[in-house]
mmCIF file with all atom_site columns, C-alpha atoms in Angstrom:
data_model
loop_
_atom_site.group_PDB
_atom_site.id
_atom_site.type_symbol
_atom_site.label_atom_id
_atom_site.label_alt_id
_atom_site.label_comp_id
_atom_site.label_asym_id
_atom_site.label_entity_id
_atom_site.label_seq_id
_atom_site.pdbx_PDB_ins_code
_atom_site.Cartn_x
_atom_site.Cartn_y
_atom_site.Cartn_z
_atom_site.occupancy
_atom_site.B_iso_or_equiv
_atom_site.pdbx_formal_charge
_atom_site.auth_seq_id
_atom_site.auth_comp_id
_atom_site.auth_asym_id
_atom_site.auth_atom_id
_atom_site.pdbx_PDB_model_num
ATOM 1   C CA . MET I 1 1   ? 32.057 61.402  23.272  1.00 57.00 ? 287 MET I CA 1
ATOM 2   C CA . LYS I 1 2   ? 29.496 58.828  22.235  1.00 64.00 ? 288 LYS I CA 1
ATOM 3   C CA . ARG I 1 3   ? 30.982 55.413  21.607  1.00 67.00 ? 289 ARG I CA 1
ATOM 4   C CA . ARG I 1 4   ? 29.872 53.698  18.415  1.00 65.00 ? 290 ARG I CA 1
ATOM 5   C CA . TYR I 1 5   ? 29.984 49.983  17.900  1.00 58.00 ? 291 TYR I CA 1
ATOM 6   C CA . PRO I 1 6   ? 30.712 48.665  14.445  1.00 60.00 ? 292 PRO I CA 1
ATOM 7   C CA . ARG I 1 7   ? 27.745 47.253  12.628  1.00 61.00 ? 293 ARG I CA 1
ATOM 8   C CA . SER I 1 8   ? 27.821 43.603  11.816  1.00 60.00 ? 294 SER I CA 1
ATOM 9   C CA . ASN I 1 9   ? 27.469 42.553  8.201   1.00 68.00 ? 295 ASN I CA 1
ATOM 10  C CA . VAL I 1 10  ? 25.684 39.391  9.319   1.00 64.00 ? 296 VAL I CA 1
ATOM 11  C CA . ASN I 1 11  ? 21.957 39.214  8.843   1.00 71.00 ? 297 ASN I CA 1
ATOM 12  C CA . PRO I 1 12  ? 20.359 39.229  12.327  1.00 67.00 ? 298 PRO I CA 1
ATOM 13  C CA . ALA I 1 13  ? 18.068 36.395  11.281  1.00 72.00 ? 299 ALA I CA 1
ATOM 14  C CA . THR I 1 14  ? 21.149 34.210  10.842  1.00 71.00 ? 300 THR I CA 1
ATOM 15  C CA . TRP I 1 15  ? 21.644 34.095  14.595  1.00 59.00 ? 301 TRP I CA 1
ATOM 16  C CA . VAL I 1 16  ? 18.057 33.081  15.131  1.00 65.00 ? 302 VAL I CA 1
ATOM 17  C CA . MET I 1 17  ? 18.366 30.296  12.564  1.00 68.00 ? 303 MET I CA 1
ATOM 18  C CA . LEU I 1 18  ? 21.628 29.034  14.066  1.00 66.00 ? 304 LEU I CA 1
ATOM 19  C CA . ILE I 1 19  ? 20.121 28.875  17.530  1.00 67.00 ? 305 ILE I CA 1
ATOM 20  C CA . ALA I 1 20  ? 16.962 27.219  16.229  1.00 64.00 ? 306 ALA I CA 1
ATOM 21  C CA . THR I 1 21  ? 18.934 24.438  14.528  1.00 64.00 ? 307 THR I CA 1
ATOM 22  C CA . ARG I 1 22  ? 20.472 23.564  17.883  1.00 69.00 ? 308 ARG I CA 1
ATOM 23  C CA . GLN I 1 23  ? 17.168 23.155  19.715  1.00 77.00 ? 309 GLN I CA 1
ATOM 24  C CA . ASP I 1 24  ? 14.948 20.112  19.694  1.00 78.00 ? 310 ASP I CA 1
ATOM 25  C CA . THR I 1 25  ? 12.593 19.819  16.753  1.00 82.00 ? 311 THR I CA 1
ATOM 26  C CA . HIS I 1 26  ? 9.587  22.063  17.271  1.00 86.00 ? 312 HIS I CA 1
ATOM 27  C CA . PRO I 1 27  ? 6.569  19.994  18.384  1.00 89.00 ? 313 PRO I CA 1
ATOM 28  C CA . VAL I 1 28  ? 4.358  21.303  15.573  1.00 93.00 ? 314 VAL I CA 1
ATOM 29  C CA . THR I 1 29  ? 6.955  20.324  12.981  1.00 92.00 ? 315 THR I CA 1
ATOM 30  C CA . ALA I 1 30  ? 7.331  16.866  14.509  1.00 93.00 ? 316 ALA I CA 1
ATOM 31  C CA . ASP I 1 31  ? 3.539  16.472  14.574  1.00 96.00 ? 317 ASP I CA 1
ATOM 32  C CA . GLU I 1 32  ? 3.301  17.347  10.875  1.00 96.00 ? 318 GLU I CA 1
ATOM 33  C CA . VAL I 1 33  ? 6.058  14.925  9.909   1.00 95.00 ? 319 VAL I CA 1
ATOM 34  C CA . MET I 1 34  ? 4.620  12.096  11.974  1.00 96.00 ? 320 MET I CA 1
ATOM 35  C CA . LEU I 1 35  ? 1.121  12.709  10.622  1.00 97.00 ? 321 LEU I CA 1
ATOM 36  C CA . LYS I 1 36  ? 2.443  12.264  7.080   1.00 97.00 ? 322 LYS I CA 1
ATOM 37  C CA . LEU I 1 37  ? 4.338  9.106   8.060   1.00 97.00 ? 323 LEU I CA 1
ATOM 38  C CA . HIS I 1 38  ? 1.369  7.554   9.842   1.00 97.00 ? 324 HIS I CA 1
ATOM 39  C CA . ASP I 1 39  ? -0.821 8.435   6.866   1.00 97.00 ? 325 ASP I CA 1
ATOM 40  C CA . ALA I 1 40  ? 1.642  6.732   4.523   1.00 97.00 ? 326 ALA I CA 1
ATOM 41  C CA . PHE I 1 41  ? 1.686  3.659   6.774   1.00 97.00 ? 327 PHE I CA 1
ATOM 42  C CA . CYS I 1 42  ? -2.130 3.535   6.821   1.00 97.00 ? 328 CYS I CA 1
ATOM 43  C CA . GLN I 1 43  ? -2.279 3.870   3.047   1.00 97.00 ? 329 GLN I CA 1
ATOM 44  C CA . LEU I 1 44  ? 0.181  0.998   2.587   1.00 97.00 ? 330 LEU I CA 1
ATOM 45  C CA . LYS I 1 45  ? -1.772 -1.156  5.054   1.00 96.00 ? 331 LYS I CA 1
ATOM 46  C CA . ALA I 1 46  ? -4.946 -0.412  3.092   1.00 96.00 ? 332 ALA I CA 1
ATOM 47  C CA . GLY I 1 47  ? -3.369 -1.728  -0.100  1.00 96.00 ? 333 GLY I CA 1
ATOM 48  C CA . THR I 1 48  ? -2.575 1.426   -2.028  1.00 95.00 ? 334 THR I CA 1
ATOM 49  C CA . THR I 1 49  ? -0.678 1.280   -5.298  1.00 95.00 ? 335 THR I CA 1
ATOM 50  C CA . ASP I 1 50  ? 0.768  4.796   -4.859  1.00 95.00 ? 336 ASP I CA 1
ATOM 51  C CA . ASP I 1 51  ? 4.562  4.602   -4.711  1.00 96.00 ? 337 ASP I CA 1
ATOM 52  C CA . ASP I 1 52  ? 4.836  8.047   -3.070  1.00 96.00 ? 338 ASP I CA 1
ATOM 53  C CA . PHE I 1 53  ? 3.644  6.628   0.261   1.00 96.00 ? 339 PHE I CA 1
ATOM 54  C CA . PHE I 1 54  ? 6.219  3.864   0.075   1.00 96.00 ? 340 PHE I CA 1
ATOM 55  C CA . ASP I 1 55  ? 8.976  6.317   -0.855  1.00 95.00 ? 341 ASP I CA 1
ATOM 56  C CA . ARG I 1 56  ? 8.061  8.627   2.034   1.00 95.00 ? 342 ARG I CA 1
ATOM 57  C CA . LEU I 1 57  ? 8.515  5.834   4.554   1.00 95.00 ? 343 LEU I CA 1
ATOM 58  C CA . ALA I 1 58  ? 11.620 4.451   2.858   1.00 93.00 ? 344 ALA I CA 1
ATOM 59  C CA . SER I 1 59  ? 13.437 7.783   2.954   1.00 91.00 ? 345 SER I CA 1
ATOM 60  C CA . CYS I 1 60  ? 12.619 8.211   6.643   1.00 93.00 ? 346 CYS I CA 1
ATOM 61  C CA . ILE I 1 61  ? 13.896 4.731   7.408   1.00 93.00 ? 347 ILE I CA 1
ATOM 62  C CA . ASN I 1 62  ? 17.252 5.552   5.837   1.00 92.00 ? 348 ASN I CA 1
ATOM 63  C CA . VAL I 1 63  ? 17.572 8.790   7.798   1.00 94.00 ? 349 VAL I CA 1
ATOM 64  C CA . GLY I 1 64  ? 16.325 7.047   10.923  1.00 95.00 ? 350 GLY I CA 1
ATOM 65  C CA . LEU I 1 65  ? 18.903 4.290   10.600  1.00 95.00 ? 351 LEU I CA 1
ATOM 66  C CA . VAL I 1 66  ? 21.725 6.807   10.363  1.00 95.00 ? 352 VAL I CA 1
ATOM 67  C CA . ARG I 1 67  ? 20.389 8.780   13.328  1.00 95.00 ? 353 ARG I CA 1
ATOM 68  C CA . ALA I 1 68  ? 19.845 5.582   15.357  1.00 95.00 ? 354 ALA I CA 1
ATOM 69  C CA . GLU I 1 69  ? 23.468 4.565   14.777  1.00 95.00 ? 355 GLU I CA 1
ATOM 70  C CA . GLN I 1 70  ? 24.548 7.973   16.080  1.00 94.00 ? 356 GLN I CA 1
ATOM 71  C CA . ILE I 1 71  ? 22.445 7.576   19.232  1.00 93.00 ? 357 ILE I CA 1
ATOM 72  C CA . ASP I 1 72  ? 22.742 3.991   20.456  1.00 92.00 ? 358 ASP I CA 1
ATOM 73  C CA . PRO I 1 73  ? 22.709 0.420   19.103  1.00 92.00 ? 359 PRO I CA 1
ATOM 74  C CA . VAL I 1 74  ? 19.451 -0.191  21.024  1.00 92.00 ? 360 VAL I CA 1
ATOM 75  C CA . CYS I 1 75  ? 17.738 2.182   18.586  1.00 93.00 ? 361 CYS I CA 1
ATOM 76  C CA . VAL I 1 76  ? 19.132 0.408   15.544  1.00 95.00 ? 362 VAL I CA 1
ATOM 77  C CA . ALA I 1 77  ? 17.291 -2.934  15.926  1.00 95.00 ? 363 ALA I CA 1
ATOM 78  C CA . PRO I 1 78  ? 13.745 -1.538  15.570  1.00 95.00 ? 364 PRO I CA 1
ATOM 79  C CA . MET I 1 79  ? 14.868 0.564   12.623  1.00 95.00 ? 365 MET I CA 1
ATOM 80  C CA . VAL I 1 80  ? 16.358 -2.468  10.878  1.00 96.00 ? 366 VAL I CA 1
ATOM 81  C CA . ALA I 1 81  ? 13.144 -4.423  11.540  1.00 96.00 ? 367 ALA I CA 1
ATOM 82  C CA . TRP I 1 82  ? 11.197 -1.448  10.099  1.00 96.00 ? 368 TRP I CA 1
ATOM 83  C CA . ARG I 1 83  ? 13.382 -1.498  6.981   1.00 95.00 ? 369 ARG I CA 1
ATOM 84  C CA . ASP I 1 84  ? 12.980 -5.256  6.570   1.00 97.00 ? 370 ASP I CA 1
ATOM 85  C CA . ALA I 1 85  ? 9.196  -4.955  6.955   1.00 97.00 ? 371 ALA I CA 1
ATOM 86  C CA . LEU I 1 86  ? 9.097  -2.301  4.258   1.00 96.00 ? 372 LEU I CA 1
ATOM 87  C CA . ILE I 1 87  ? 11.208 -4.485  1.963   1.00 96.00 ? 373 ILE I CA 1
ATOM 88  C CA . ARG I 1 88  ? 8.692  -7.314  2.456   1.00 97.00 ? 374 ARG I CA 1
ATOM 89  C CA . CYS I 1 89  ? 5.879  -4.818  1.820   1.00 97.00 ? 375 CYS I CA 1
ATOM 90  C CA . ASP I 1 90  ? 7.498  -3.973  -1.509  1.00 96.00 ? 376 ASP I CA 1
ATOM 91  C CA . GLY I 1 91  ? 7.728  -7.678  -2.267  1.00 97.00 ? 377 GLY I CA 1
ATOM 92  C CA . ILE I 1 92  ? 3.989  -8.015  -1.649  1.00 97.00 ? 378 ILE I CA 1
ATOM 93  C CA . ARG I 1 93  ? 3.449  -5.158  -4.109  1.00 96.00 ? 379 ARG I CA 1
ATOM 94  C CA . GLY I 1 94  ? 5.536  -7.027  -6.668  1.00 95.00 ? 380 GLY I CA 1
ATOM 95  C CA . ARG I 1 95  ? 3.519  -10.219 -6.244  1.00 96.00 ? 381 ARG I CA 1
ATOM 96  C CA . HIS I 1 96  ? 0.006  -8.813  -5.825  1.00 95.00 ? 382 HIS I CA 1
ATOM 97  C CA . GLY I 1 97  ? 0.081  -5.363  -7.400  1.00 96.00 ? 383 GLY I CA 1
ATOM 98  C CA . ARG I 1 98  ? -0.774 -3.622  -4.096  1.00 96.00 ? 384 ARG I CA 1
ATOM 99  C CA . TYR I 1 99  ? 1.222  -2.787  -1.013  1.00 97.00 ? 385 TYR I CA 1
ATOM 100 C CA . GLY I 1 100 ? 0.565  -4.767  2.147   1.00 96.00 ? 386 GLY I CA 1
ATOM 101 C CA . PHE I 1 101 ? 2.205  -6.171  5.268   1.00 97.00 ? 387 PHE I CA 1
ATOM 102 C CA . ASP I 1 102 ? 2.577  -9.518  6.931   1.00 96.00 ? 388 ASP I CA 1
ATOM 103 C CA . GLY I 1 103 ? 1.841  -9.824  10.666  1.00 95.00 ? 389 GLY I CA 1
ATOM 104 C CA . PRO I 1 104 ? 5.418  -9.313  11.893  1.00 96.00 ? 390 PRO I CA 1
ATOM 105 C CA . GLY I 1 105 ? 5.757  -6.440  9.450   1.00 96.00 ? 391 GLY I CA 1
ATOM 106 C CA . LEU I 1 106 ? 2.829  -4.603  10.993  1.00 97.00 ? 392 LEU I CA 1
ATOM 107 C CA . HIS I 1 107 ? 4.415  -4.853  14.434  1.00 97.00 ? 393 HIS I CA 1
ATOM 108 C CA . ALA I 1 108 ? 7.830  -3.835  13.127  1.00 97.00 ? 394 ALA I CA 1
ATOM 109 C CA . MET I 1 109 ? 6.367  -0.816  11.356  1.00 97.00 ? 395 MET I CA 1
ATOM 110 C CA . THR I 1 110 ? 4.582  0.331   14.503  1.00 96.00 ? 396 THR I CA 1
ATOM 111 C CA . ALA I 1 111 ? 7.710  -0.043  16.637  1.00 95.00 ? 397 ALA I CA 1
ATOM 112 C CA . GLY I 1 112 ? 9.898  1.632   14.007  1.00 96.00 ? 398 GLY I CA 1
ATOM 113 C CA . LEU I 1 113 ? 7.562  4.598   13.749  1.00 96.00 ? 399 LEU I CA 1
ATOM 114 C CA . GLU I 1 114 ? 7.627  4.993   17.537  1.00 96.00 ? 400 GLU I CA 1
ATOM 115 C CA . VAL I 1 115 ? 11.424 4.981   17.634  1.00 95.00 ? 401 VAL I CA 1
ATOM 116 C CA . TYR I 1 116 ? 11.606 7.393   14.705  1.00 96.00 ? 402 TYR I CA 1
ATOM 117 C CA . GLU I 1 117 ? 9.178  9.751   16.423  1.00 96.00 ? 403 GLU I CA 1
ATOM 118 C CA . GLU I 1 118 ? 11.245 9.767   19.626  1.00 95.00 ? 404 GLU I CA 1
ATOM 119 C CA . MET I 1 119 ? 14.414 10.422  17.643  1.00 94.00 ? 405 MET I CA 1
ATOM 120 C CA . LEU I 1 120 ? 12.735 13.213  15.680  1.00 95.00 ? 406 LEU I CA 1
ATOM 121 C CA . ARG I 1 121 ? 11.277 14.910  18.753  1.00 94.00 ? 407 ARG I CA 1
ATOM 122 C CA . ASN I 1 122 ? 14.515 14.692  20.743  1.00 93.00 ? 408 ASN I CA 1
ATOM 123 C CA . SER I 1 123 ? 16.959 15.574  17.985  1.00 93.00 ? 409 SER I CA 1
ATOM 124 C CA . THR I 1 124 ? 17.814 18.986  16.683  1.00 91.00 ? 410 THR I CA 1
ATOM 125 C CA . PRO I 1 125 ? 16.949 19.922  13.107  1.00 90.00 ? 411 PRO I CA 1
ATOM 126 C CA . GLN I 1 126 ? 20.689 20.079  12.463  1.00 90.00 ? 412 GLN I CA 1
ATOM 127 C CA . GLN I 1 127 ? 21.168 16.498  13.663  1.00 93.00 ? 413 GLN I CA 1
ATOM 128 C CA . MET I 1 128 ? 18.341 15.285  11.442  1.00 94.00 ? 414 MET I CA 1
ATOM 129 C CA . ALA I 1 129 ? 19.708 17.248  8.475   1.00 93.00 ? 415 ALA I CA 1
ATOM 130 C CA . GLU I 1 130 ? 23.152 15.732  9.013   1.00 94.00 ? 416 GLU I CA 1
ATOM 131 C CA . ALA I 1 131 ? 21.595 12.251  9.185   1.00 95.00 ? 417 ALA I CA 1
ATOM 132 C CA . ALA I 1 132 ? 19.708 12.980  5.946   1.00 94.00 ? 418 ALA I CA 1
ATOM 133 C CA . ALA I 1 133 ? 22.928 14.125  4.247   1.00 95.00 ? 419 ALA I CA 1
ATOM 134 C CA . THR I 1 134 ? 24.745 10.998  5.422   1.00 95.00 ? 420 THR I CA 1
ATOM 135 C CA . SER I 1 135 ? 21.861 8.828   4.231   1.00 92.00 ? 421 SER I CA 1
ATOM 136 C CA . TYR I 1 136 ? 22.003 10.498  0.825   1.00 93.00 ? 422 TYR I CA 1
ATOM 137 C CA . GLN I 1 137 ? 25.767 9.889   0.561   1.00 94.00 ? 423 GLN I CA 1
ATOM 138 C CA . VAL I 1 138 ? 25.301 6.225   1.523   1.00 91.00 ? 424 VAL I CA 1
ATOM 139 C CA . THR I 1 139 ? 22.596 5.872   -1.129  1.00 89.00 ? 425 THR I CA 1
ATOM 140 C CA . LEU I 1 140 ? 24.880 7.384   -3.768  1.00 92.00 ? 426 LEU I CA 1
ATOM 141 C CA . ARG I 1 141 ? 27.718 5.028   -2.805  1.00 92.00 ? 427 ARG I CA 1
ATOM 142 C CA . GLN I 1 142 ? 25.378 2.016   -2.958  1.00 90.00 ? 428 GLN I CA 1
ATOM 143 C CA . ALA I 1 143 ? 24.067 3.056   -6.371  1.00 89.00 ? 429 ALA I CA 1
ATOM 144 C CA . ALA I 1 144 ? 27.624 3.523   -7.673  1.00 91.00 ? 430 ALA I CA 1
ATOM 145 C CA . ALA I 1 145 ? 28.626 0.100   -6.335  1.00 90.00 ? 431 ALA I CA 1
ATOM 146 C CA . GLU I 1 146 ? 25.600 -1.500  -8.022  1.00 89.00 ? 432 GLU I CA 1
ATOM 147 C CA . GLN I 1 147 ? 26.494 0.150   -11.326 1.00 88.00 ? 433 GLN I CA 1
ATOM 148 C CA . ARG I 1 148 ? 30.068 -1.114  -11.091 1.00 88.00 ? 434 ARG I CA 1
ATOM 149 C CA . ALA I 1 149 ? 28.816 -4.608  -10.286 1.00 88.00 ? 435 ALA I CA 1
ATOM 150 C CA . THR I 1 150 ? 26.524 -4.711  -13.332 1.00 84.00 ? 436 THR I CA 1
ATOM 151 C CA . ALA I 1 151 ? 29.067 -3.165  -15.708 1.00 76.00 ? 437 ALA I CA 1
#
């Protein structure tokens, strides 16, 4: 008698996706992300007025800070310096109408991008997604606290 195994109701692609989320970020994906971030950095250095470039870097800083805290405190310092440099960059935009960096900000941005790239390349997509979700929750809590403070 031929033995039959019950068919699974789970989509076979689900297993592939689950395994993929537990592997390091694919190099092509990391390259694409970093290309966009370096482009945004170059545009801000060049004095763009486009807020999308600023927002792209700001969102990555928030995710990077969360991920850095999960890894090691050594990773946190360059990310904080990156954040502070971007805050000063926004201040320059407010004063001069264009984005720009001061000298220490340029160095902090370069170091922060390097740390972010290492975290991205050596983290799984699931870890980065969890850091993004945590970052989003922190942002919501901060916005709610600001609303309560102004009310």
